[in-house]
Amino acid sequence: MTNNDQTTPLLFNAFVMNTNSHIQHGQWRRPDAGQTEFNDVDTWINLAKLLEAAKFDGMFFADVTGLYGDADAPYDVYVNEGLQIPSNDPTVLLSALAVNTTHIGLALTSNVMQSHPFHFARQISTLDHITRGRVAWNIVTGMQDNGARNFGLEKLVDHDERYEWAEEYVDVTYKLWEGSWDDDALLKDRSGAYSDVSKVHKIHHESKRYSVEGPHLPSPSPQRTPVLYQAGSSVAGRTFAARNAEATFIIAPSPEIARQQIDETRALAVEYGRRPEDIKFFQGLSFIIGDTQEEAEAKADEYFKYVSVEGYAAHSAIVDPDGRVYPPETPLKDVQTNSARGFVEWISRYITDREPVVADLVLQRTRGSAVIGTPESIADELEIWQAAGVDGINVINWVIPGSFEEFAEKVLPVLRARGLAKTEYAEGTLREKLFGQARLNDRHPAARYRGAFSEVPAGV
């Protein structure tokens, strides 16, 4: 494809997790897989520096608070595969990355069960101060029953109710971040007051789950509210994103389906008084890169030798009614979980000479989620995704740091030549880099709390 002077550069996040096996299960067994050393802070500091040198927009850390699957089922596969256990808290790690980088955005995942909103809002404001405004929050509602039990719940609450909970949760944080302190409340007047008490407000929040008096303890950070990510694809998830998200992570199986998801969410955003461009969409993709297509395909064959069928099946909840992962040789026609039922017809297009089994499903899904080719053909593919409405790519690694090194060295130069990747960082906070302004725009629901508490007398 030809270079277009009007091309908008794509945005790029490194999609990672502070664990051994995040998405590409089994790859940790490769001799070049550095993710086995995720406990070593230098693994992440060195990766952050590599990504910043390559002008990645962000490091996006996934996280969980429990095991996948049935909470009462055996969990040996997760432990054997290092599948998100052990895993460490990304919120703590971000402090180390903040003081070793200057420009790259740092996004953390935190679900509404795991931390009280007053405490969490304080953590985020602290990180936003430390990073000078480079923090993002991926808002999730939780998806593991075991995770719910870890916080005293009998089980995970109903799906739609979790999003009601999320709306209540963000409402508290918005009040603290946007409304508790006026812009000019912090004085640092050595001959007088450190802050103006008439401009620091309690929020007196009362709702179904939370009672928060305030005020917010940190003074306003550079962004006040972090850049807000969300990854739900359900109707309730897309509705929540349309109201609240500034960036949404999708894993669409094709550009056509991505376009449909993006168009629907942006239309919903307009219904809530926002603009279509108020939300940026990141498609998750992994890459296998060769100097020729033949080389790339040969590398793919080598990568797939390390695939853990059990790991993928466990992560995808391809489990029996008792919560046990189906053995790789199980015929798909015998799989009784909804998560795999819909793939039987899909995979039959590829396996026609025999009955497809669970291992076939995993290997086909693994190959189908990877972009395999030369830097030029990968650039062609990314142009197609961008034409479907995608603003950026969450780059999913096979190994750390090699997958990101290869992408930076081979693919990004081709993308820059086409105007599809930035050559320099914009100045300012993460939100300024993404949207051209440090603060949430006035169309966002959090903006309604600016000045909302100024009429409440100080000390009440």
Coordinates of C-alpha atoms in Angstrom, one line a residue:
M1 CA 0.0 0.0 0.0
T2 CA 1.1 3.6 -0.6
N3 CA 2.0 6.2 2.0
N4 CA -0.7 8.8 2.6
D5 CA 0.4 12.1 4.0
Q6 CA -3.0 12.4 5.8
T7 CA -2.5 9.0 7.6
T8 CA -3.1 9.2 11.4
P9 CA -0.5 7.2 13.3
L10 CA -1.8 4.2 15.2
L11 CA -1.3 4.0 19.0
F12 CA 0.6 1.1 20.4
N13 CA 0.4 -0.5 23.9
A14 CA 2.4 -3.4 25.2
F15 CA -0.2 -5.7 26.7
V16 CA 1.5 -7.5 29.6
M17 CA 0.9 -9.0 33.0
N18 CA 3.0 -9.2 36.1
T19 CA 3.1 -13.0 35.9
N20 CA 4.7 -16.0 34.0
S21 CA 1.9 -17.0 31.6
H22 CA -0.5 -14.2 30.6
I23 CA -2.1 -15.1 27.2
Q24 CA 0.3 -17.2 25.1
H25 CA 0.4 -20.2 27.3
G26 CA 3.3 -22.6 27.1
Q27 CA 5.7 -20.0 25.5
W28 CA 7.4 -19.6 28.9
R29 CA 9.2 -22.9 28.3
R30 CA 11.2 -21.4 25.4
P31 CA 14.8 -20.7 26.2
D32 CA 14.4 -17.0 25.2
A33 CA 11.4 -16.4 27.4
G34 CA 12.2 -13.8 30.0
Q35 CA 8.7 -13.6 31.5
T36 CA 9.7 -16.4 33.9
E37 CA 11.7 -13.7 35.7
F38 CA 8.7 -11.5 36.3
N39 CA 9.5 -11.2 40.0
D40 CA 12.7 -9.3 39.1
V41 CA 11.9 -5.6 38.8
D42 CA 14.7 -5.2 36.3
T43 CA 12.7 -7.4 33.8
W44 CA 10.0 -4.7 33.8
I45 CA 12.3 -1.6 34.0
N46 CA 14.4 -2.9 31.1
L47 CA 11.2 -3.6 29.1
A48 CA 9.8 -0.2 29.9
K49 CA 12.9 1.5 28.7
L50 CA 12.9 -0.6 25.5
L51 CA 9.3 0.3 24.8
E52 CA 9.8 4.0 25.5
A53 CA 12.8 4.1 23.1
A54 CA 10.5 2.5 20.5
K55 CA 7.8 5.2 21.2
F56 CA 5.2 2.9 22.4
D57 CA 2.3 4.8 23.9
G58 CA 1.8 2.6 26.9
M59 CA 2.4 -0.5 29.0
F60 CA -1.0 -2.0 29.7
F61 CA -1.0 -4.4 32.7
A62 CA -3.7 -6.9 33.0
D63 CA -4.5 -8.4 36.4
V64 CA -6.7 -10.9 38.2
T65 CA -7.6 -11.5 41.8
G66 CA -8.3 -15.2 41.7
L67 CA -8.1 -18.4 39.7
Y68 CA -10.1 -19.0 36.5
G69 CA -12.8 -21.7 36.2
D70 CA -15.0 -23.3 38.8
A71 CA -13.9 -22.2 42.2
D72 CA -14.4 -25.7 43.6
A73 CA -12.6 -27.5 40.8
P74 CA -8.9 -28.7 40.9
Y75 CA -6.5 -25.9 40.0
D76 CA -3.4 -27.9 39.3
V77 CA -3.3 -26.8 35.6
Y78 CA -3.0 -23.2 36.6
V79 CA -0.2 -23.9 39.0
N80 CA 1.6 -26.3 36.6
E81 CA 1.4 -23.8 33.8
G82 CA 2.1 -20.7 35.9
L83 CA -1.1 -19.4 34.3
Q84 CA -1.6 -16.1 36.1
I85 CA -0.4 -17.7 39.3
P86 CA 1.9 -16.7 40.8
S87 CA 1.2 -13.1 39.8
N88 CA 2.0 -9.8 41.4
D89 CA 0.1 -6.5 41.9
P90 CA 0.8 -4.1 39.0
T91 CA -0.2 -1.1 41.0
V92 CA 3.0 -1.5 43.1
L93 CA 5.2 -2.2 40.1
L94 CA 4.1 1.0 38.4
S95 CA 6.0 3.1 40.9
A96 CA 9.3 1.5 39.9
L97 CA 8.5 2.0 36.2
A98 CA 7.4 5.6 36.7
V99 CA 10.8 6.7 38.0
N100 CA 12.7 4.9 35.2
T101 CA 10.7 6.4 32.3
T102 CA 9.6 9.8 31.1
H103 CA 6.9 9.5 28.4
I104 CA 5.3 6.1 28.2
G105 CA 1.8 5.7 29.7
L106 CA 1.4 3.2 32.5
A107 CA -2.0 1.5 32.7
L108 CA -3.1 -0.8 35.5
T109 CA -6.1 -3.1 35.9
S110 CA -8.1 -3.0 39.2
N111 CA -11.5 -4.5 39.7
V112 CA -14.2 -2.9 41.8
M113 CA -14.2 -5.8 44.3
Q114 CA -10.5 -5.6 45.3
S115 CA -10.1 -2.1 46.8
H116 CA -12.4 0.4 48.5
P117 CA -12.9 3.4 46.1
F118 CA -11.5 5.9 48.7
H119 CA -8.3 3.9 49.1
F120 CA -8.0 3.2 45.4
A121 CA -8.5 6.9 44.4
R122 CA -5.7 7.9 46.7
Q123 CA -3.4 5.3 45.2
I124 CA -4.1 6.5 41.7
S125 CA -3.6 10.1 42.6
T126 CA -0.3 9.2 44.2
L127 CA 0.8 7.4 41.1
D128 CA -0.3 10.2 38.8
H129 CA 1.8 12.6 40.9
I130 CA 4.8 10.2 40.7
T131 CA 4.5 9.7 36.9
R132 CA 3.7 13.4 36.3
G133 CA 0.4 12.4 34.7
R134 CA 1.0 9.1 32.9
V135 CA -1.4 6.8 34.7
A136 CA -4.4 4.9 33.2
W137 CA -6.9 2.7 34.9
N138 CA -8.5 -0.4 33.2
I139 CA -11.9 -0.6 35.0
V140 CA -13.0 -4.2 35.3
T141 CA -15.8 -5.9 37.3
G142 CA -14.1 -9.2 38.0
M143 CA -14.8 -12.6 36.3
Q144 CA -13.6 -15.3 38.7
D145 CA -15.7 -16.8 41.5
N146 CA -12.5 -17.6 43.3
G147 CA -11.6 -13.9 43.1
A148 CA -15.0 -13.0 44.6
R149 CA -14.4 -15.4 47.5
N150 CA -11.1 -13.9 48.1
F151 CA -12.9 -10.7 49.1
G152 CA -15.6 -12.3 51.2
L153 CA -18.3 -12.9 48.6
E154 CA -20.0 -16.2 48.3
K155 CA -19.7 -16.0 44.5
L156 CA -19.4 -13.5 41.7
V157 CA -22.5 -11.3 41.5
D158 CA -24.7 -11.3 38.4
H159 CA -23.0 -9.9 35.3
D160 CA -25.2 -6.8 34.9
E161 CA -25.2 -6.1 38.6
R162 CA -21.4 -6.0 38.5
Y163 CA -21.7 -3.1 36.0
E164 CA -24.1 -1.4 38.3
W165 CA -21.5 -1.8 41.0
A166 CA -18.9 -0.4 38.7
E167 CA -21.0 2.7 38.0
E168 CA -21.4 3.3 41.8
Y169 CA -17.6 2.7 42.3
V170 CA -16.5 5.2 39.6
D171 CA -19.0 7.7 40.9
V172 CA -17.1 7.8 44.2
T173 CA -13.8 8.1 42.5
Y174 CA -15.0 10.9 40.2
K175 CA -16.2 12.9 43.1
L176 CA -12.9 12.6 44.9
W177 CA -10.7 13.2 41.8
E178 CA -12.7 16.0 40.2
G179 CA -14.7 17.6 43.0
S180 CA -13.0 17.5 46.3
W181 CA -10.3 20.0 45.5
D182 CA -10.6 23.2 43.5
D183 CA -7.8 23.9 41.0
D184 CA -6.3 26.7 43.1
A185 CA -6.7 25.1 46.5
L186 CA -3.1 24.3 47.0
L187 CA -1.2 27.5 48.0
K188 CA 2.2 26.5 49.5
D189 CA 2.2 30.0 51.0
R190 CA 5.2 29.9 53.5
S191 CA 3.8 33.0 55.2
G192 CA 0.3 31.6 55.5
A193 CA -1.6 28.5 54.7
Y194 CA -0.5 25.4 52.8
S195 CA -3.9 25.0 51.3
D196 CA -7.1 27.1 51.2
V197 CA -9.7 25.3 53.4
S198 CA -12.5 27.0 51.6
K199 CA -11.5 25.2 48.4
V200 CA -11.0 21.7 49.8
H201 CA -14.4 19.9 50.1
K202 CA -15.9 16.8 51.7
I203 CA -18.0 14.8 49.2
H204 CA -20.5 13.2 51.6
H205 CA -21.2 10.3 49.2
E206 CA -24.0 7.9 50.2
S207 CA -25.0 5.0 48.0
K208 CA -25.9 1.3 48.1
R209 CA -22.4 0.0 48.8
Y210 CA -20.4 3.0 49.9
S211 CA -20.4 5.8 52.4
V212 CA -17.5 8.2 51.8
E213 CA -17.2 11.5 53.6
G214 CA -13.9 12.8 52.1
P215 CA -12.1 15.1 51.4
H216 CA -9.7 13.4 49.0
L217 CA -6.4 13.3 50.8
P218 CA -4.1 14.0 47.8
S219 CA -4.1 17.3 46.1
P220 CA -5.1 17.3 42.4
S221 CA -2.7 15.3 40.3
P222 CA -1.7 16.4 36.8
Q223 CA -4.6 14.5 35.2
R224 CA -6.9 14.4 38.3
T225 CA -8.7 11.4 36.8
P226 CA -6.5 8.8 35.2
V227 CA -7.1 7.9 31.5
L228 CA -10.0 5.4 31.7
Y229 CA -9.8 2.1 30.0
Q230 CA -12.4 -0.6 29.8
A231 CA -12.6 -4.0 28.1
G232 CA -16.1 -5.4 28.3
S233 CA -17.7 -6.6 25.1
S234 CA -21.2 -7.5 26.4
V235 CA -24.1 -5.2 26.1
A236 CA -23.7 -4.0 29.7
G237 CA -19.9 -3.7 29.1
R238 CA -20.3 -1.6 26.0
T239 CA -22.9 0.6 27.7
F240 CA -20.5 1.2 30.6
A241 CA -17.7 2.0 28.1
A242 CA -19.9 4.4 26.2
R243 CA -20.6 6.4 29.4
N244 CA -17.2 6.2 31.0
A245 CA -14.3 4.9 28.9
E246 CA -11.7 7.0 27.0
A247 CA -10.1 3.8 25.6
T248 CA -11.5 0.4 25.0
F249 CA -9.6 -2.8 24.5
I250 CA -11.2 -5.3 22.0
I251 CA -10.1 -8.7 20.6
A252 CA -12.3 -8.9 17.6
P253 CA -11.8 -11.9 15.3
S254 CA -11.9 -9.8 12.2
P255 CA -11.8 -6.1 11.1
E256 CA -15.4 -6.4 10.0
I257 CA -16.6 -7.4 13.5
A258 CA -14.3 -4.8 15.0
R259 CA -16.0 -2.1 12.9
Q260 CA -19.4 -3.3 14.2
Q261 CA -18.4 -3.2 17.8
I262 CA -16.7 0.2 17.4
D263 CA -19.7 1.7 15.6
E264 CA -22.1 0.4 18.2
T265 CA -20.1 1.7 21.1
R266 CA -19.5 5.1 19.6
A267 CA -23.2 5.5 18.7
L268 CA -24.0 4.7 22.4
A269 CA -21.5 7.3 23.5
V270 CA -23.4 9.9 21.4
E271 CA -26.6 8.9 23.2
Y272 CA -24.9 9.8 26.4
G273 CA -23.9 13.2 25.3
R274 CA -20.4 12.4 24.2
R275 CA -18.7 12.4 20.8
P276 CA -17.6 9.4 18.8
E277 CA -13.9 10.5 19.0
D278 CA -14.1 10.6 22.8
I279 CA -13.3 6.9 22.8
K280 CA -10.2 5.3 21.3
F281 CA -10.3 1.5 20.4
F282 CA -7.3 -0.8 20.8
Q283 CA -7.4 -4.2 19.0
G284 CA -5.3 -7.0 20.6
L285 CA -3.0 -8.7 18.2
S286 CA 0.1 -10.9 18.4
F287 CA 2.8 -11.0 15.6
I288 CA 5.1 -13.5 14.1
I289 CA 7.6 -11.7 11.9
G290 CA 9.9 -13.0 9.2
D291 CA 11.9 -11.4 6.4
T292 CA 9.9 -13.5 4.0
Q293 CA 6.5 -15.1 4.4
E294 CA 8.1 -18.5 4.3
E295 CA 10.3 -17.6 7.2
A296 CA 7.4 -16.2 9.2
E297 CA 5.4 -19.4 8.7
A298 CA 8.4 -21.5 9.7
K299 CA 8.7 -19.4 12.9
A300 CA 5.0 -19.9 13.6
D301 CA 5.4 -23.6 13.4
E302 CA 8.2 -23.4 15.9
Y303 CA 6.2 -21.1 18.2
F304 CA 3.2 -23.5 18.1
K305 CA 5.3 -26.4 19.2
Y306 CA 5.4 -24.7 22.6
V307 CA 1.6 -24.1 22.9
S308 CA 0.1 -25.5 26.0
V309 CA -3.3 -26.9 25.0
E310 CA -4.2 -27.4 28.7
G311 CA -3.3 -23.8 29.4
Y312 CA -5.4 -22.4 26.7
A313 CA -8.3 -24.7 27.5
A314 CA -8.2 -23.6 31.1
H315 CA -7.9 -19.9 30.3
S316 CA -10.8 -20.2 27.9
A317 CA -12.9 -22.2 30.3
I318 CA -13.1 -25.2 28.1
V319 CA -14.0 -27.3 31.1
D320 CA -16.5 -30.0 31.9
P321 CA -19.5 -29.5 34.2
D322 CA -17.3 -30.3 37.2
G323 CA -14.8 -27.6 36.3
R324 CA -12.1 -29.9 35.0
V325 CA -10.2 -29.0 31.9
Y326 CA -11.0 -31.3 29.0
P327 CA -8.1 -33.5 27.9
P328 CA -6.5 -32.4 24.5
E329 CA -7.8 -35.5 22.7
T330 CA -11.5 -34.9 23.7
P331 CA -13.7 -34.7 20.6
L332 CA -15.3 -31.3 20.4
K333 CA -18.7 -32.9 19.9
D334 CA -18.4 -34.1 23.4
V335 CA -17.5 -30.8 24.9
Q336 CA -20.5 -29.6 27.1
T337 CA -19.4 -26.0 27.8
N338 CA -20.9 -23.0 26.1
S339 CA -17.5 -21.5 25.6
A340 CA -16.5 -24.1 23.0
R341 CA -19.8 -25.1 21.5
G342 CA -19.9 -22.3 19.0
F343 CA -16.5 -23.2 17.6
V344 CA -17.4 -26.7 16.4
E345 CA -18.8 -25.5 13.2
W346 CA -16.0 -22.9 12.8
I347 CA -13.2 -25.4 13.1
S348 CA -14.9 -28.0 10.9
R349 CA -13.9 -25.8 8.0
Y350 CA -10.3 -26.6 8.8
I351 CA -10.6 -30.2 10.0
T352 CA -12.5 -32.2 7.4
D353 CA -10.8 -35.6 7.4
R354 CA -11.5 -36.5 11.0
E355 CA -13.4 -35.5 14.1
P356 CA -11.9 -32.2 15.5
V357 CA -10.6 -32.4 19.1
V358 CA -9.9 -29.8 21.8
A359 CA -6.2 -29.6 20.8
D360 CA -7.4 -28.6 17.2
L361 CA -9.6 -25.9 18.6
V362 CA -6.7 -24.4 20.7
L363 CA -4.2 -24.5 17.9
Q364 CA -6.5 -23.0 15.3
R365 CA -7.5 -20.2 17.7
T366 CA -3.9 -19.5 18.5
R367 CA -2.9 -19.3 14.8
G368 CA -6.0 -17.3 14.0
S369 CA -5.2 -14.6 16.6
A370 CA -1.7 -14.1 15.2
V371 CA -0.6 -11.9 12.3
I372 CA 2.1 -13.9 10.6
G373 CA 4.1 -12.3 7.8
T374 CA 6.8 -9.8 6.8
P375 CA 7.0 -6.3 8.2
E376 CA 5.4 -5.0 5.0
S377 CA 2.5 -7.5 5.0
I378 CA 1.9 -6.8 8.7
A379 CA 1.8 -3.1 7.9
D380 CA -0.8 -3.9 5.2
E381 CA -2.9 -5.8 7.8
L382 CA -2.7 -2.9 10.3
E383 CA -4.0 -0.5 7.6
I384 CA -7.0 -2.7 7.2
W385 CA -7.7 -2.7 11.0
Q386 CA -7.3 1.1 11.1
A387 CA -9.7 1.5 8.2
A388 CA -12.2 -0.5 10.3
G389 CA -12.0 2.2 13.0
V390 CA -9.3 0.9 15.2
D391 CA -7.2 3.6 16.8
G392 CA -4.4 1.5 18.2
I393 CA -3.0 -2.0 18.8
N394 CA -2.5 -3.8 22.1
V395 CA 0.6 -5.9 21.2
I396 CA 0.4 -9.3 22.8
N397 CA 3.8 -10.9 23.3
W398 CA 4.9 -14.5 22.9
V399 CA 8.0 -13.9 25.0
I400 CA 9.4 -10.9 26.9
P401 CA 11.4 -9.0 25.8
G402 CA 11.9 -10.6 22.4
S403 CA 8.5 -10.1 20.9
F404 CA 8.6 -6.4 21.6
E405 CA 12.2 -6.1 20.5
E406 CA 11.4 -7.7 17.1
F407 CA 8.3 -5.5 16.6
A408 CA 10.3 -2.4 17.4
E409 CA 13.2 -3.3 15.2
K410 CA 11.3 -4.7 12.1
V411 CA 7.7 -3.5 12.0
L412 CA 7.8 0.0 13.5
P413 CA 10.2 1.4 10.8
V414 CA 7.9 0.2 8.1
L415 CA 4.9 1.7 9.9
R416 CA 6.7 5.0 10.3
A417 CA 7.5 5.2 6.6
R418 CA 3.8 4.9 6.0
G419 CA 2.8 7.5 8.6
L420 CA 1.2 4.7 10.7
A421 CA 3.5 5.1 13.8
K422 CA 4.8 8.2 15.6
T423 CA 8.3 9.3 15.3
E424 CA 8.3 11.4 18.6
Y425 CA 6.2 11.7 21.7
A426 CA 4.0 14.7 22.2
E427 CA 4.7 16.6 25.4
G428 CA 2.5 16.5 28.5
T429 CA 0.4 13.9 30.3
L430 CA -0.9 10.7 28.9
R431 CA -4.2 12.3 28.2
E432 CA -2.6 15.2 26.4
K433 CA -0.7 12.7 24.3
L434 CA -3.9 10.9 23.4
F435 CA -6.5 13.6 23.3
G436 CA -4.6 17.0 23.4
Q437 CA -5.7 18.0 26.9
A438 CA -4.7 17.1 30.4
R439 CA -8.2 16.9 31.9
L440 CA -11.3 15.0 31.1
N441 CA -13.5 16.9 28.7
D442 CA -16.7 18.5 29.8
R443 CA -18.8 15.8 28.1
H444 CA -17.5 13.1 30.5
P445 CA -19.8 12.2 33.4
A446 CA -17.0 13.0 35.9
A447 CA -17.0 16.6 34.8
R448 CA -20.3 17.2 36.6
Y449 CA -18.5 17.1 39.9
R450 CA -16.3 20.1 39.2
G451 CA -17.4 22.7 41.7
A452 CA -20.2 20.5 42.9
F453 CA -19.2 20.6 46.5
S454 CA -18.0 24.2 46.8
E455 CA -21.3 25.2 48.4
V456 CA -20.8 22.8 51.3
P457 CA -19.2 24.8 54.1
A458 CA -15.7 23.8 55.1
G459 CA -15.6 21.6 58.2
V460 CA -19.1 20.1 57.7

